[in-house]
Amino acid sequence: MNEKNANPIDQDRRQFLTASAAMAGVAIAPGVLLYNIAHGKPADQPVSNAVRWGMLIDTNQCREGCDACVKACGEENGFGHGTRETDSQWIRKVELKDMRSGQTKSLPVMCQHCAEPPCVDVCPTGASFKRADGIVLVDRHICIGCRYCMMACPYKARSFVHERITDQNPDVPRGIGCVESCTMCVHRVDRDQQPACVEACAKAGHGAIIFGNLNDPNSEIAKRIAQYATMELRADLKLNLGVRYQGF
Amino acid sequence: MHITYREVEGRSPRYWALLGLIGLFVLIGLGAAWYMEHHGHIVTGMTNQIVWGMPHVFAVFLIVAASGALNAASIASVFGKTAYKPLARLSGLVAVALLAGGLMVLMLDLGRPDRVVVAATYYNFKSVFAWNVFLYTGFFTFVALYLWTMMDSTVGAYGKYAGMAAFIWRLVLTTGTGSIFGFLVARESYSSALLAPMFIVLSFSYGMAVYLLVLIASYVWTGRPLGEALLNRLAKLLGWFIAGALYFVVVFHMTNLYFTKYHGFEKFILVEGGVYTQMFWIGQILLGSVVPMLILFNPKLRASRGLLVTACLLVVLGGLAQMYVTIIGGQAWPLDIFPGWEERSTFFDGVVHPYSPSLPEVLLGIGGVAVALAIVTIGVKVLRFLPESLSDADVDPHAAK
Ligand code: SF4
C-alpha cells in the first residue's frame, strides 16, 4: 500500500508496532541491532533486505578526464582496460554536453542496481538476480549467454565475454560466453570494505562517489540524499535505482 | 473428393543430390557454430553494443515463418475450407521443420550452447524467453498430434480439436516471439505493444511464401500434378497477407512518428540509417512487399509459375531484410540515457553502433534453413505427407470448372 493513501489508523498502528519492536530490539540486543544497521552483515549470516546498498555520485566533484574509478574497477575485478567494442566495461566515464547551453559534465556510469531490474525480469534461467541487499548480479554457472539481459538493460551496463579468459581474480570468477556487469564489488562489500571505484575516487582526491546503506537514515549517503536533490538515470522507467546522481 | 497420399520415391539421383546438397549446408552450418563456439563470439560480427546479430535474424525469421507455414492446415481445419485439406499435412511438416531450424540457430548462437540443459531446467517464469521455451515445445506437440490425426484414421475424429489447438497455439507462439522485443521497455526501437500482432501478420506472409516454395518444388521435382486454380488461390492469399503485414508496418512507424521521443529513431531507420534505410525501403518495402504484391494481385502475372516463385522468394528475402532492420537496426540506434545531452564515452555511448555480419554467422543461419529443408525432404520420403495429385479436378471439383 502506498504510504500516502494509508488509512491513518493503520498508520498509527504501524508506527506503534514499529516503535515497540524497535524498543524491544534495543532493549534485548542492542549490540546486534546496531551492528546490523551499520554494516552489511556478519560473515556467517545471510544477506538481508534490512540493507540496501547504493551509491551517490556527486557530478560536481567528478573530474573530466579522470578515470581512476574505471582503472580501479578493472584491476579489482580482473579485466583489462580494453575499449574495443567487444571488451568488457563494467564502468565507464561518460562525457556530456548540454545541447542547449553547452554546459559539460563528466560522470561514471555502471550497473545502476535497480530495485526492479529489467535484466532480472527477462533472464530465462534466473541467472540474473538481485540479492536481498539490492545488489544485482549474474550467476555465471547458470548464465547461458543468450544476451537477453543486455537487450533489456536501459543503461548498457552489461558486457558479454567474447573470448577465453586467463589470469582470473579468484574473488571474481568470470567466464567466456557469459554476461557480467558491475557487482558493486560484492566480494569487498561482504568484507565490510568499500567498492574499488569508491576507494579510488577518494584516493584521487575527488570523493565523488559515496557508497552506503540507503535504508539507514544515519548513513552519509542517506543523509546526502535527504538533503540534496539527486536524480536517477532514465527516471521515467521508474526502476528505483541504487545509484543516484547529484548536481545536475 | 478422394485424395491418395504417397511418399516421394526418393531413389532418383536427383533426390540424393538434393539431399546431399542440403546436408552439406547443414554440415557447414554446424562447422560454423563449432568455430564460433571454439573461439568465442570474438570471431563473429557482434559486439557489446550489437548483441543479437545475423543468427538472430535467421532464427527469428524461421520461427515466425514456422507459425505461418501452418496457414494451409489452419484454413482447412479451423475454417473448414475443404479445398485446403490436402495441403494440410505438408503445412504441418513445414511448420515443424522451420521451427526446428530456427531453434537450432538460436541454441547454437548462445554464449554457452553447452548449457542448453540449464535452459531447459531452470525457469524464470517472468521471462518472455522462458515462456517461449514452452511455446516452442507446445507447438511441436500440438502440430505432431494434429499430423497424427490426419495420418492415422483411427484418431481422425479428433482432427478438428487438434487443428484448433495448433491454430491457437501458433497465434500464441508468434505473440511470444513478438513480445521478446515488445517487452524491451528500455529501447525506443522495440517497446511497442504493436509488435506482437505485427509479428502474427508477418508470420502469415513469411510462412505462406515458404510453404508455396516447398509445395511447388516438391510437385514440380516429383512430376506430380499441381493445379493452377489451387496455386492461384494460394497466391492471392499471399498477396493479402503481404498487404496486411505492410499495413502493420505503416501503423507501427506512424505511431512512432506521433511520439516526439521516437523521432530520432524513426529518422534513422527511414532516412539517415544507411544500410538500414536501404534495407527498409529497397529490401523490405519495395522488393519484399510492393513487387510481390504487383505480381500476386495481377491474375496474368501470378499465373506464371516463374513469377509466382519469384514473388515468394522476394517475400522471403524481404522478410530477412525486415528482421535485419528490426533486430540489428534497433540495436544500432544508441540508447538515450541522458535525454537532452550529447553523450561520449569509451563504451560508444551516443553513437550509432556499427555491425558487419561475419561469414560464420551467415553460414550458421543458412545451416538453420538447411536443417528445415532436410526435415521436409526426408519427411516427404518416409511418411505420406504429399497427395499424389493436387490437380484442380482432384482437389476441388468446383475450382476446376
Ligand atoms: S545472458 Fe545470462 S544473465 Fe543474461 S539473460 Fe541470458 S542467461 Fe540471463
PDB file of C-alpha atoms in Angstrom, chain B residues 9 13 76 85 87 109 165-166 174 185 187 191 238 253 271 329 335 339 354 358 371 377:
ATOM      1  CA  GLU B   9      10.068 -42.269 -54.086  1.00  0.00           C
ATOM      2  CA  PRO B  13      19.924 -39.412 -58.296  1.00  0.00           C
ATOM      3  CA  ALA B  76      -8.580 -26.409 -43.688  1.00  0.00           C
ATOM      4  CA  LYS B  85      -7.419 -30.156 -46.691  1.00  0.00           C
ATOM      5  CA  LEU B  87      -2.463 -29.209 -48.247  1.00  0.00           C
ATOM      6  CA  ASP B 109      24.373 -18.918 -31.054  1.00  0.00           C
ATOM      7  CA  ALA B 165      -5.306 -26.369 -30.600  1.00  0.00           C
ATOM      8  CA  ALA B 166      -2.481 -26.000 -33.101  1.00  0.00           C
ATOM      9  CA  THR B 174       4.032 -15.622 -32.566  1.00  0.00           C
ATOM     10  CA  VAL B 185      10.880  -1.205 -22.410  1.00  0.00           C
ATOM     11  CA  ARG B 187      14.732   0.530 -26.147  1.00  0.00           C
ATOM     12  CA  SER B 191       8.862  -1.059 -26.745  1.00  0.00           C
ATOM     13  CA  LEU B 238      -0.291 -14.494 -50.025  1.00  0.00           C
ATOM     14  CA  HIS B 253       6.017   3.790 -37.989  1.00  0.00           C
ATOM     15  CA  VAL B 271      16.033   8.463 -43.769  1.00  0.00           C
ATOM     16  CA  GLY B 329      18.862  -1.592 -36.767  1.00  0.00           C
ATOM     17  CA  LEU B 335      20.250   4.199 -26.067  1.00  0.00           C
ATOM     18  CA  PRO B 339      17.994  12.921 -22.880  1.00  0.00           C
ATOM     19  CA  PRO B 354      28.468  -0.445 -36.460  1.00  0.00           C
ATOM     20  CA  SER B 358      30.789 -12.396 -40.229  1.00  0.00           C
ATOM     21  CA  VAL B 371      18.020 -28.170 -41.352  1.00  0.00           C
ATOM     22  CA  THR B 377      12.966 -33.565 -47.758  1.00  0.00           C
TER      23      THR B 377
END
